[in-house]
Each structure stands twice: as structure tokens, then as C-alpha cells.
PDB file of N, CA and C in Angstrom:
ATOM      1  N   MET A 222     -10.690  -3.569  18.094  1.00  0.00           N
ATOM      2  CA  MET A 222     -11.231  -2.775  17.157  1.00  0.00           C
ATOM      3  C   MET A 222     -11.979  -3.244  15.578  1.00  0.00           C
ATOM      4  N   PRO A 223     -13.107  -2.722  15.414  1.00  0.00           N
ATOM      5  CA  PRO A 223     -12.998  -3.414  14.198  1.00  0.00           C
ATOM      6  C   PRO A 223     -12.868  -2.550  12.767  1.00  0.00           C
ATOM      7  N   GLY A 224     -12.533  -3.295  12.157  1.00  0.00           N
ATOM      8  CA  GLY A 224     -12.296  -1.788  10.726  1.00  0.00           C
ATOM      9  C   GLY A 224     -10.758  -2.043  11.140  1.00  0.00           C
ATOM     10  N   GLU A 225     -10.078  -2.535  12.001  1.00  0.00           N
ATOM     11  CA  GLU A 225      -8.793  -2.755  11.911  1.00  0.00           C
ATOM     12  C   GLU A 225      -7.249  -3.269  10.709  1.00  0.00           C
ATOM     13  N   ASP A 226      -8.614  -4.650   9.893  1.00  0.00           N
ATOM     14  CA  ASP A 226      -7.776  -5.151   9.145  1.00  0.00           C
ATOM     15  C   ASP A 226      -8.107  -4.460   7.666  1.00  0.00           C
ATOM     16  N   PHE A 227      -6.784  -4.276   6.555  1.00  0.00           N
ATOM     17  CA  PHE A 227      -6.658  -4.756   5.289  1.00  0.00           C
ATOM     18  C   PHE A 227      -6.901  -5.767   4.412  1.00  0.00           C
ATOM     19  N   ARG A 228      -7.723  -5.761   3.464  1.00  0.00           N
ATOM     20  CA  ARG A 228      -8.388  -7.366   2.443  1.00  0.00           C
ATOM     21  C   ARG A 228      -7.601  -7.172   1.082  1.00  0.00           C
ATOM     22  N   ILE A 229      -6.642  -8.083   0.582  1.00  0.00           N
ATOM     23  CA  ILE A 229      -6.706  -8.300  -0.200  1.00  0.00           C
ATOM     24  C   ILE A 229      -7.295  -8.781  -1.089  1.00  0.00           C
ATOM     25  N   ILE A 230      -7.383  -7.863  -2.287  1.00  0.00           N
ATOM     26  CA  ILE A 230      -8.653  -8.281  -3.253  1.00  0.00           C
ATOM     27  C   ILE A 230      -7.977  -8.422  -4.118  1.00  0.00           C
ATOM     28  N   SER A 231      -7.270  -9.026  -4.862  1.00  0.00           N
ATOM     29  CA  SER A 231      -6.487  -8.978  -6.145  1.00  0.00           C
ATOM     30  C   SER A 231      -4.876  -8.921  -5.921  1.00  0.00           C
ATOM     31  N   ASP A 232      -4.380 -10.287  -6.334  1.00  0.00           N
ATOM     32  CA  ASP A 232      -2.498 -10.561  -6.552  1.00  0.00           C
ATOM     33  C   ASP A 232      -2.581 -11.477  -7.190  1.00  0.00           C
ATOM     34  N   THR A 233      -2.162 -10.584  -8.590  1.00  0.00           N
ATOM     35  CA  THR A 233      -1.467 -11.320  -9.413  1.00  0.00           C
ATOM     36  C   THR A 233      -0.299 -10.586 -10.620  1.00  0.00           C
ATOM     37  N   VAL A 234      -0.152 -11.760 -11.287  1.00  0.00           N
ATOM     38  CA  VAL A 234       1.736 -11.477 -11.846  1.00  0.00           C
ATOM     39  C   VAL A 234       1.373 -11.844 -13.398  1.00  0.00           C
ATOM     40  N   ASP A 235       1.886 -10.855 -14.419  1.00  0.00           N
ATOM     41  CA  ASP A 235       1.333 -10.820 -15.606  1.00  0.00           C
ATOM     42  C   ASP A 235       2.840 -12.015 -16.826  1.00  0.00           C
ATOM     43  N   GLU A 236       2.145 -11.929 -18.002  1.00  0.00           N
ATOM     44  CA  GLU A 236       3.423 -12.129 -18.117  1.00  0.00           C
ATOM     45  C   GLU A 236       4.678 -11.700 -18.080  1.00  0.00           C
ATOM     46  N   ARG A 237       4.913 -10.599 -17.722  1.00  0.00           N
ATOM     47  CA  ARG A 237       6.184 -10.061 -17.929  1.00  0.00           C
ATOM     48  C   ARG A 237       6.683  -9.983 -16.144  1.00  0.00           C
ATOM     49  N   GLY A 238       5.910 -10.415 -15.397  1.00  0.00           N
ATOM     50  CA  GLY A 238       6.369 -10.814 -14.205  1.00  0.00           C
ATOM     51  C   GLY A 238       6.193  -9.653 -13.326  1.00  0.00           C
ATOM     52  N   VAL A 239       5.029  -9.029 -13.384  1.00  0.00           N
ATOM     53  CA  VAL A 239       4.986  -7.215 -12.760  1.00  0.00           C
ATOM     54  C   VAL A 239       3.868  -8.460 -11.988  1.00  0.00           C
ATOM     55  N   ARG A 240       3.909  -8.557 -10.575  1.00  0.00           N
ATOM     56  CA  ARG A 240       3.156  -8.551  -9.686  1.00  0.00           C
ATOM     57  C   ARG A 240       1.450  -7.716  -9.418  1.00  0.00           C
ATOM     58  N   HIS A 241       0.550  -7.864  -9.224  1.00  0.00           N
ATOM     59  CA  HIS A 241      -0.140  -6.403  -9.669  1.00  0.00           C
ATOM     60  C   HIS A 241      -0.782  -6.298  -8.306  1.00  0.00           C
ATOM     61  N   ILE A 242      -1.708  -5.952  -7.744  1.00  0.00           N
ATOM     62  CA  ILE A 242      -2.174  -6.082  -6.512  1.00  0.00           C
ATOM     63  C   ILE A 242      -3.223  -5.070  -5.970  1.00  0.00           C
ATOM     64  N   SER A 243      -3.864  -5.277  -5.686  1.00  0.00           N
ATOM     65  CA  SER A 243      -5.470  -4.774  -4.835  1.00  0.00           C
ATOM     66  C   SER A 243      -5.820  -4.850  -4.012  1.00  0.00           C
ATOM     67  N   ALA A 244      -6.017  -4.121  -2.550  1.00  0.00           N
ATOM     68  CA  ALA A 244      -5.997  -4.071  -1.108  1.00  0.00           C
ATOM     69  C   ALA A 244      -7.367  -2.987  -0.647  1.00  0.00           C
ATOM     70  N   VAL A 245      -8.076  -3.545   0.191  1.00  0.00           N
ATOM     71  CA  VAL A 245      -9.004  -2.807   0.352  1.00  0.00           C
ATOM     72  C   VAL A 245      -8.399  -2.937   2.113  1.00  0.00           C
ATOM     73  N   PRO A 246      -7.989  -1.620   2.378  1.00  0.00           N
ATOM     74  CA  PRO A 246      -7.614  -0.612   3.799  1.00  0.00           C
ATOM     75  C   PRO A 246      -8.408  -0.869   4.368  1.00  0.00           C
ATOM     76  N   SER A 247      -8.325  -1.002   6.179  1.00  0.00           N
ATOM     77  CA  SER A 247      -9.104  -0.704   7.077  1.00  0.00           C
ATOM     78  C   SER A 247     -10.216   0.174   6.615  1.00  0.00           C
ATOM     79  N   ALA A 248     -11.564  -0.349   7.686  1.00  0.00           N
ATOM     80  CA  ALA A 248     -12.639   0.508   7.428  1.00  0.00           C
ATOM     81  C   ALA A 248     -12.077   2.235   8.822  1.00  0.00           C
ATOM     82  N   LEU A 249     -10.798   2.573   8.631  1.00  0.00           N
ATOM     83  CA  LEU A 249     -10.451   3.587   9.740  1.00  0.00           C
ATOM     84  C   LEU A 249      -9.715   4.428   8.807  1.00  0.00           C
ATOM     85  N   VAL A 250      -9.844   4.354   8.106  1.00  0.00           N
ATOM     86  CA  VAL A 250      -8.561   5.212   7.257  1.00  0.00           C
ATOM     87  C   VAL A 250      -9.995   5.517   6.117  1.00  0.00           C
ATOM     88  N   CYS A 251      -9.543   7.010   4.923  1.00  0.00           N
ATOM     89  CA  CYS A 251     -10.365   7.157   4.443  1.00  0.00           C
ATOM     90  C   CYS A 251     -10.224   6.685   3.002  1.00  0.00           C
ATOM     91  N   SER A 252      -8.653   6.415   2.480  1.00  0.00           N
ATOM     92  CA  SER A 252      -8.976   6.178   0.692  1.00  0.00           C
ATOM     93  C   SER A 252      -9.831   3.927   1.042  1.00  0.00           C
ATOM     94  N   VAL A 253     -10.300   3.812  -0.229  1.00  0.00           N
ATOM     95  CA  VAL A 253     -11.383   2.171  -0.566  1.00  0.00           C
ATOM     96  C   VAL A 253     -10.340   0.990  -0.583  1.00  0.00           C
ATOM     97  N   GLN A 254      -9.038   1.501  -1.007  1.00  0.00           N
ATOM     98  CA  GLN A 254      -8.452   0.261  -2.034  1.00  0.00           C
ATOM     99  C   GLN A 254      -7.210   1.262  -2.133  1.00  0.00           C
ATOM    100  N   ILE A 255      -6.339   0.727  -2.305  1.00  0.00           N
ATOM    101  CA  ILE A 255      -4.735   0.510  -2.685  1.00  0.00           C
ATOM    102  C   ILE A 255      -4.583   0.136  -3.797  1.00  0.00           C
ATOM    103  N   ASP A 256      -3.559   0.435  -4.744  1.00  0.00           N
ATOM    104  CA  ASP A 256      -3.429  -0.357  -5.709  1.00  0.00           C
ATOM    105  C   ASP A 256      -2.112  -0.411  -6.108  1.00  0.00           C
ATOM    106  N   PHE A 257      -1.722  -1.531  -6.037  1.00  0.00           N
ATOM    107  CA  PHE A 257       0.314  -0.824  -6.966  1.00  0.00           C
ATOM    108  C   PHE A 257       0.985  -2.467  -7.154  1.00  0.00           C
ATOM    109  N   ASP A 258       1.772  -2.104  -8.135  1.00  0.00           N
ATOM    110  CA  ASP A 258       2.863  -3.670  -9.056  1.00  0.00           C
ATOM    111  C   ASP A 258       4.423  -3.437  -7.326  1.00  0.00           C
ATOM    112  N   LEU A 259       4.847  -4.982  -7.927  1.00  0.00           N
ATOM    113  CA  LEU A 259       5.818  -4.935  -7.394  1.00  0.00           C
ATOM    114  C   LEU A 259       6.737  -5.267  -8.531  1.00  0.00           C
ATOM    115  N   VAL A 260       7.803  -5.024  -8.718  1.00  0.00           N
ATOM    116  CA  VAL A 260       8.838  -5.819 -10.305  1.00  0.00           C
ATOM    117  C   VAL A 260      10.139  -5.838  -9.360  1.00  0.00           C
ATOM    118  N   GLU A 261      10.570  -6.486  -8.827  1.00  0.00           N
ATOM    119  CA  GLU A 261      12.163  -7.264  -8.124  1.00  0.00           C
ATOM    120  C   GLU A 261      12.028  -6.193  -6.622  1.00  0.00           C
ATOM    121  N   GLY A 262      10.933  -6.983  -5.857  1.00  0.00           N
ATOM    122  CA  GLY A 262      10.924  -6.464  -4.816  1.00  0.00           C
ATOM    123  C   GLY A 262      11.327  -4.627  -4.536  1.00  0.00           C
ATOM    124  N   ARG A 263      10.351  -4.064  -5.931  1.00  0.00           N
ATOM    125  CA  ARG A 263      10.079  -2.847  -5.739  1.00  0.00           C
ATOM    126  C   ARG A 263       8.874  -2.837  -6.388  1.00  0.00           C
ATOM    127  N   ILE A 264       8.434  -0.876  -5.034  1.00  0.00           N
ATOM    128  CA  ILE A 264       7.277  -0.571  -5.551  1.00  0.00           C
ATOM    129  C   ILE A 264       6.974   0.376  -7.188  1.00  0.00           C
ATOM    130  N   HIS A 265       6.112  -0.182  -7.733  1.00  0.00           N
ATOM    131  CA  HIS A 265       5.560   1.101  -9.042  1.00  0.00           C
ATOM    132  C   HIS A 265       4.181   1.359  -8.798  1.00  0.00           C
ATOM    133  N   ASN A 266       3.855   2.680  -9.369  1.00  0.00           N
ATOM    134  CA  ASN A 266       2.583   2.711 -10.144  1.00  0.00           C
ATOM    135  C   ASN A 266       0.795   2.511  -9.742  1.00  0.00           C
ATOM    136  N   LEU A 267       2.047   2.885  -7.428  1.00  0.00           N
ATOM    137  CA  LEU A 267       0.922   3.608  -6.382  1.00  0.00           C
ATOM    138  C   LEU A 267       0.124   4.034  -6.910  1.00  0.00           C
ATOM    139  N   SER A 268      -1.636   3.695  -5.953  1.00  0.00           N
ATOM    140  CA  SER A 268      -2.216   4.751  -6.703  1.00  0.00           C
ATOM    141  C   SER A 268      -2.988   4.026  -5.119  1.00  0.00           C
ATOM    142  N   TYR A 269      -3.672   5.337  -4.725  1.00  0.00           N
ATOM    143  CA  TYR A 269      -5.481   4.781  -3.629  1.00  0.00           C
ATOM    144  C   TYR A 269      -6.453   5.441  -4.258  1.00  0.00           C
ATOM    145  N   ILE A 270      -7.238   4.969  -3.507  1.00  0.00           N
ATOM    146  CA  ILE A 270      -8.733   5.470  -4.190  1.00  0.00           C
ATOM    147  C   ILE A 270      -9.008   6.117  -3.354  1.00  0.00           C
ATOM    148  N   ARG A 271      -9.567   7.257  -3.252  1.00  0.00           N
ATOM    149  CA  ARG A 271     -10.152   8.806  -2.604  1.00  0.00           C
ATOM    150  C   ARG A 271      -9.039   8.795  -0.887  1.00  0.00           C
ATOM    151  N   GLY A 272      -8.930   9.183  -0.762  1.00  0.00           N
ATOM    152  CA  GLY A 272      -8.058  10.106   0.471  1.00  0.00           C
ATOM    153  C   GLY A 272      -7.553  10.731   0.459  1.00  0.00           C
ATOM    154  N   CYS A 273      -6.847  11.729   0.706  1.00  0.00           N
ATOM    155  CA  CYS A 273      -6.160  12.908   0.862  1.00  0.00           C
ATOM    156  C   CYS A 273      -5.629  13.242  -0.148  1.00  0.00           C
ATOM    157  N   ASN A 274      -6.518  13.235  -1.340  1.00  0.00           N
ATOM    158  CA  ASN A 274      -5.737  12.759  -3.012  1.00  0.00           C
ATOM    159  C   ASN A 274      -4.494  13.632  -3.416  1.00  0.00           C
ATOM    160  N   GLY A 275      -4.164  14.836  -2.582  1.00  0.00           N
ATOM    161  CA  GLY A 275      -3.349  15.679  -3.405  1.00  0.00           C
ATOM    162  C   GLY A 275      -1.704  14.542  -1.897  1.00  0.00           C
ATOM    163  N   ASN A 276      -1.260  14.452  -0.931  1.00  0.00           N
ATOM    164  CA  ASN A 276      -1.103  13.960  -0.172  1.00  0.00           C
ATOM    165  C   ASN A 276      -0.323  13.054  -1.093  1.00  0.00           C
ATOM    166  N   LEU A 277      -1.936  12.078  -1.598  1.00  0.00           N
ATOM    167  CA  LEU A 277      -1.156  10.134  -1.893  1.00  0.00           C
ATOM    168  C   LEU A 277      -1.197   9.882  -2.804  1.00  0.00           C
ATOM    169  N   GLN A 278      -1.395  11.129  -4.364  1.00  0.00           N
ATOM    170  CA  GLN A 278      -0.311  10.742  -5.209  1.00  0.00           C
ATOM    171  C   GLN A 278       0.649  11.146  -4.868  1.00  0.00           C
ATOM    172  N   ALA A 279       0.968  12.085  -4.350  1.00  0.00           N
ATOM    173  CA  ALA A 279       3.126  12.577  -4.000  1.00  0.00           C
ATOM    174  C   ALA A 279       3.400  11.249  -3.202  1.00  0.00           C
ATOM    175  N   ILE A 280       2.744  10.410  -1.685  1.00  0.00           N
ATOM    176  CA  ILE A 280       3.314   9.398  -1.882  1.00  0.00           C
ATOM    177  C   ILE A 280       3.519   7.987  -2.461  1.00  0.00           C
ATOM    178  N   GLY A 281       2.522   7.981  -3.692  1.00  0.00           N
ATOM    179  CA  GLY A 281       2.679   7.427  -4.298  1.00  0.00           C
ATOM    180  C   GLY A 281       4.709   7.170  -5.857  1.00  0.00           C
ATOM    181  N   ARG A 282       4.630   8.823  -6.065  1.00  0.00           N
ATOM    182  CA  ARG A 282       5.506   9.477  -6.185  1.00  0.00           C
ATOM    183  C   ARG A 282       7.455   9.637  -6.415  1.00  0.00           C
ATOM    184  N   LEU A 283       6.966   9.270  -4.716  1.00  0.00           N
ATOM    185  CA  LEU A 283       8.076   9.538  -4.116  1.00  0.00           C
ATOM    186  C   LEU A 283       8.556   8.307  -3.842  1.00  0.00           C
ATOM    187  N   LEU A 284       7.564   6.945  -3.124  1.00  0.00           N
ATOM    188  CA  LEU A 284       7.721   5.512  -4.167  1.00  0.00           C
ATOM    189  C   LEU A 284       8.320   4.987  -4.026  1.00  0.00           C
ATOM    190  N   GLU A 285       8.176   5.499  -5.766  1.00  0.00           N
ATOM    191  CA  GLU A 285       7.914   5.179  -7.091  1.00  0.00           C
ATOM    192  C   GLU A 285       9.619   4.222  -7.309  1.00  0.00           C
ATOM    193  N   GLY A 286       9.465   2.887  -7.275  1.00  0.00           N
ATOM    194  CA  GLY A 286      11.265   2.101  -7.715  1.00  0.00           C
ATOM    195  C   GLY A 286      11.629   1.673  -6.219  1.00  0.00           C
ATOM    196  N   MET A 287      10.584   2.149  -5.247  1.00  0.00           N
ATOM    197  CA  MET A 287      11.597   2.274  -4.072  1.00  0.00           C
ATOM    198  C   MET A 287      11.658   0.555  -3.590  1.00  0.00           C
ATOM    199  N   GLU A 288      12.451   0.061  -3.158  1.00  0.00           N
ATOM    200  CA  GLU A 288      12.690  -1.227  -2.177  1.00  0.00           C
ATOM    201  C   GLU A 288      11.479  -1.506  -1.277  1.00  0.00           C
ATOM    202  N   VAL A 289      10.946  -2.639  -1.335  1.00  0.00           N
ATOM    203  CA  VAL A 289       9.546  -2.576   0.468  1.00  0.00           C
ATOM    204  C   VAL A 289       9.795  -2.734   1.316  1.00  0.00           C
ATOM    205  N   GLY A 290      11.133  -3.683   2.069  1.00  0.00           N
ATOM    206  CA  GLY A 290      11.719  -3.158   3.095  1.00  0.00           C
ATOM    207  C   GLY A 290      11.965  -1.747   3.181  1.00  0.00           C
ATOM    208  N   GLU A 291      12.626  -1.022   2.450  1.00  0.00           N
ATOM    209  CA  GLU A 291      12.700   0.553   3.072  1.00  0.00           C
ATOM    210  C   GLU A 291      11.032   1.793   2.819  1.00  0.00           C
ATOM    211  N   VAL A 292      10.302   1.021   2.230  1.00  0.00           N
ATOM    212  CA  VAL A 292       8.537   1.927   2.123  1.00  0.00           C
ATOM    213  C   VAL A 292       8.613   1.767   4.121  1.00  0.00           C
ATOM    214  N   THR A 293       8.223  -0.078   4.233  1.00  0.00           N
ATOM    215  CA  THR A 293       7.389  -0.512   5.190  1.00  0.00           C
ATOM    216  C   THR A 293       7.935   0.256   6.658  1.00  0.00           C
ATOM    217  N   GLY A 294       9.076   0.310   6.675  1.00  0.00           N
ATOM    218  CA  GLY A 294      10.246   0.781   7.094  1.00  0.00           C
ATOM    219  C   GLY A 294       9.964   2.329   7.617  1.00  0.00           C
ATOM    220  N   LYS A 295       9.774   3.650   6.128  1.00  0.00           N
ATOM    221  CA  LYS A 295       8.884   4.707   6.617  1.00  0.00           C
ATOM    222  C   LYS A 295       8.145   4.700   6.419  1.00  0.00           C
ATOM    223  N   LEU A 296       6.736   3.463   6.557  1.00  0.00           N
ATOM    224  CA  LEU A 296       5.724   3.719   6.875  1.00  0.00           C
ATOM    225  C   LEU A 296       4.610   3.458   8.230  1.00  0.00           C
ATOM    226  N   SER A 297       5.377   2.534   9.009  1.00  0.00           N
ATOM    227  CA  SER A 297       4.956   1.408   9.522  1.00  0.00           C
ATOM    228  C   SER A 297       5.265   2.725  10.961  1.00  0.00           C
ATOM    229  N   GLY A 298       3.744   2.676  11.045  1.00  0.00           N
ATOM    230  CA  GLY A 298       3.185   3.046  12.425  1.00  0.00           C
ATOM    231  C   GLY A 298       2.857   4.657  12.341  1.00  0.00           C
ATOM    232  N   VAL A 299       3.065   5.067  10.648  1.00  0.00           N
ATOM    233  CA  VAL A 299       2.151   6.576  10.798  1.00  0.00           C
ATOM    234  C   VAL A 299       0.792   6.161  11.296  1.00  0.00           C
ATOM    235  N   ASP A 300       0.820   7.807  11.782  1.00  0.00           N
ATOM    236  CA  ASP A 300      -1.357   7.563  12.128  1.00  0.00           C
ATOM    237  C   ASP A 300      -1.361   9.217  11.437  1.00  0.00           C
ATOM    238  N   CYS A 301      -3.070   8.388  11.871  1.00  0.00           N
ATOM    239  CA  CYS A 301      -3.349  10.145  11.390  1.00  0.00           C
ATOM    240  C   CYS A 301      -4.963   9.821  11.768  1.00  0.00           C
ATOM    241  N   LYS A 302      -5.091  11.236  12.861  1.00  0.00           N
ATOM    242  CA  LYS A 302      -6.469  11.468  14.207  1.00  0.00           C
ATOM    243  C   LYS A 302      -6.409  11.208  14.689  1.00  0.00           C
ATOM    244  N   PHE A 303      -5.658  10.477  15.314  1.00  0.00           N
ATOM    245  CA  PHE A 303      -5.322   8.873  16.750  1.00  0.00           C
ATOM    246  C   PHE A 303      -6.116   7.706  16.297  1.00  0.00           C
ATOM    247  N   ARG A 304      -5.979   7.137  15.528  1.00  0.00           N
ATOM    248  CA  ARG A 304      -6.921   5.864  14.548  1.00  0.00           C
ATOM    249  C   ARG A 304      -5.926   4.610  14.628  1.00  0.00           C
ATOM    250  N   GLY A 305      -4.706   5.049  15.156  1.00  0.00           N
ATOM    251  CA  GLY A 305      -3.707   4.249  15.239  1.00  0.00           C
ATOM    252  C   GLY A 305      -3.193   3.489  13.919  1.00  0.00           C
ATOM    253  N   THR A 306      -3.559   3.324  12.565  1.00  0.00           N
ATOM    254  CA  THR A 306      -3.014   3.443  11.250  1.00  0.00           C
ATOM    255  C   THR A 306      -3.259   4.956  10.553  1.00  0.00           C
ATOM    256  N   SER A 307      -2.746   4.692   8.995  1.00  0.00           N
ATOM    257  CA  SER A 307      -3.529   5.453   8.882  1.00  0.00           C
ATOM    258  C   SER A 307      -3.270   4.877   6.518  1.00  0.00           C
ATOM    259  N   CYS A 308      -3.454   5.601   5.916  1.00  0.00           N
ATOM    260  CA  CYS A 308      -3.602   5.204   4.612  1.00  0.00           C
ATOM    261  C   CYS A 308      -1.981   5.001   4.707  1.00  0.00           C
ATOM    262  N   THR A 309      -1.377   5.458   3.940  1.00  0.00           N
ATOM    263  CA  THR A 309      -0.064   5.153   3.845  1.00  0.00           C
ATOM    264  C   THR A 309       0.861   4.097   5.178  1.00  0.00           C
ATOM    265  N   ASP A 310      -0.428   3.616   6.923  1.00  0.00           N
ATOM    266  CA  ASP A 310       0.416   2.748   7.911  1.00  0.00           C
ATOM    267  C   ASP A 310      -0.264   1.095   6.691  1.00  0.00           C
ATOM    268  N   GLN A 311      -1.028   1.015   6.666  1.00  0.00           N
ATOM    269  CA  GLN A 311      -1.900   0.317   5.125  1.00  0.00           C
ATOM    270  C   GLN A 311      -1.264  -0.092   4.988  1.00  0.00           C
ATOM    271  N   LEU A 312      -1.175   1.094   3.612  1.00  0.00           N
ATOM    272  CA  LEU A 312       0.102   0.211   2.834  1.00  0.00           C
ATOM    273  C   LEU A 312       1.158  -0.219   3.528  1.00  0.00           C
ATOM    274  N   SER A 313       1.891   0.293   4.152  1.00  0.00           N
ATOM    275  CA  SER A 313       2.925  -0.702   4.912  1.00  0.00           C
ATOM    276  C   SER A 313       2.832  -1.923   5.318  1.00  0.00           C
ATOM    277  N   ARG A 314       1.498  -2.402   5.968  1.00  0.00           N
ATOM    278  CA  ARG A 314       0.984  -3.486   6.787  1.00  0.00           C
ATOM    279  C   ARG A 314       0.856  -4.838   5.341  1.00  0.00           C
ATOM    280  N   ILE A 315       0.656  -3.960   4.667  1.00  0.00           N
ATOM    281  CA  ILE A 315      -0.217  -4.489   3.043  1.00  0.00           C
ATOM    282  C   ILE A 315       1.094  -5.526   2.970  1.00  0.00           C
ATOM    283  N   LEU A 316       2.367  -4.173   2.150  1.00  0.00           N
ATOM    284  CA  LEU A 316       3.706  -5.011   1.630  1.00  0.00           C
ATOM    285  C   LEU A 316       4.390  -5.937   2.962  1.00  0.00           C
ATOM    286  N   ARG A 317       3.561  -5.572   3.762  1.00  0.00           N
ATOM    287  CA  ARG A 317       4.812  -6.622   5.486  1.00  0.00           C
ATOM    288  C   ARG A 317       4.392  -7.650   4.497  1.00  0.00           C
ATOM    289  N   THR A 318       3.291  -7.868   4.627  1.00  0.00           N
ATOM    290  CA  THR A 318       1.977  -9.216   4.253  1.00  0.00           C
ATOM    291  C   THR A 318       2.674  -9.563   3.204  1.00  0.00           C
ATOM    292  N   LEU A 319       3.359  -9.163   1.823  1.00  0.00           N
ATOM    293  CA  LEU A 319       2.843  -9.808   0.615  1.00  0.00           C
ATOM    294  C   LEU A 319       4.845  -9.994   0.716  1.00  0.00           C
ATOM    295  N   GLN A 320       5.485  -9.292   2.187  1.00  0.00           N
ATOM    296  CA  GLN A 320       6.621 -10.126   1.379  1.00  0.00           C
ATOM    297  C   GLN A 320       7.599 -11.118   2.120  1.00  0.00           C
ATOM    298  N   GLU A 321       6.756 -12.050   2.774  1.00  0.00           N
ATOM    299  CA  GLU A 321       6.940 -12.880   2.920  1.00  0.00           C
ATOM    300  C   GLU A 321       7.542 -13.580   1.457  1.00  0.00           C
ATOM    301  N   GLY A 322       6.315 -13.084   0.709  1.00  0.00           N
ATOM    302  CA  GLY A 322       6.194 -14.182  -0.973  1.00  0.00           C
ATOM    303  C   GLY A 322       6.774 -13.213  -1.847  1.00  0.00           C
ATOM    304  N   ILE A 323       7.738 -12.441  -1.822  1.00  0.00           N
ATOM    305  CA  ILE A 323       8.738 -11.207  -3.026  1.00  0.00           C
ATOM    306  C   ILE A 323      10.013 -12.543  -2.657  1.00  0.00           C
TER     307      ILE A 323
END
């Protein structure tokens, strides 16, 4: 199905060793960008541009400091409106792709 794939648009590491990631999720979901940091395999500063604002802010707070493997386990396969994916599932897909390099 068209629009299923996400795209990582930025993946940099700063002088402190913090990995900053920005990605464009699938066109099937409401968010248009997902930004977060990875520090020692843990997620920090998660934010979504567009989407269900209150819910996505809550997800960012709930996942703060959580290990990547735990996040992917919890969010993988979450479906929104029978689209086969969701804003949080897109995050899990992005993280699984990045996990190889963590």
C-alpha cells in the first residue's frame, strides 16, 4: 500500500554523544514528523508534529527514559482506524530500524 514507509530525514550525534533523530512517518498517519533523542539506548525528548496532540504529548512523557527495546515491544502493531499502523507504531518501526546501530 502506498505511504506505508517512514523516512529518516536526520540522524546526527552531538558532542555529548546524544543521537538526534527526525523522521517523516507514513502518510497513513496524522503526524508529519517524529523527533527524539537516544542516549545510551534510551529515548528522550520525544515529540510529534501534528497528530492527536494530547495523546502524543502523553506518549512522549510516558516513554521518557525508556529503553528502545521496551518501547518497540509495547508500541509495535498499534493500529489507528484500521490503517495497519499508527503514530506510535511508526515510532516503533523507526526504532527497530535504528536498533541495529544502537
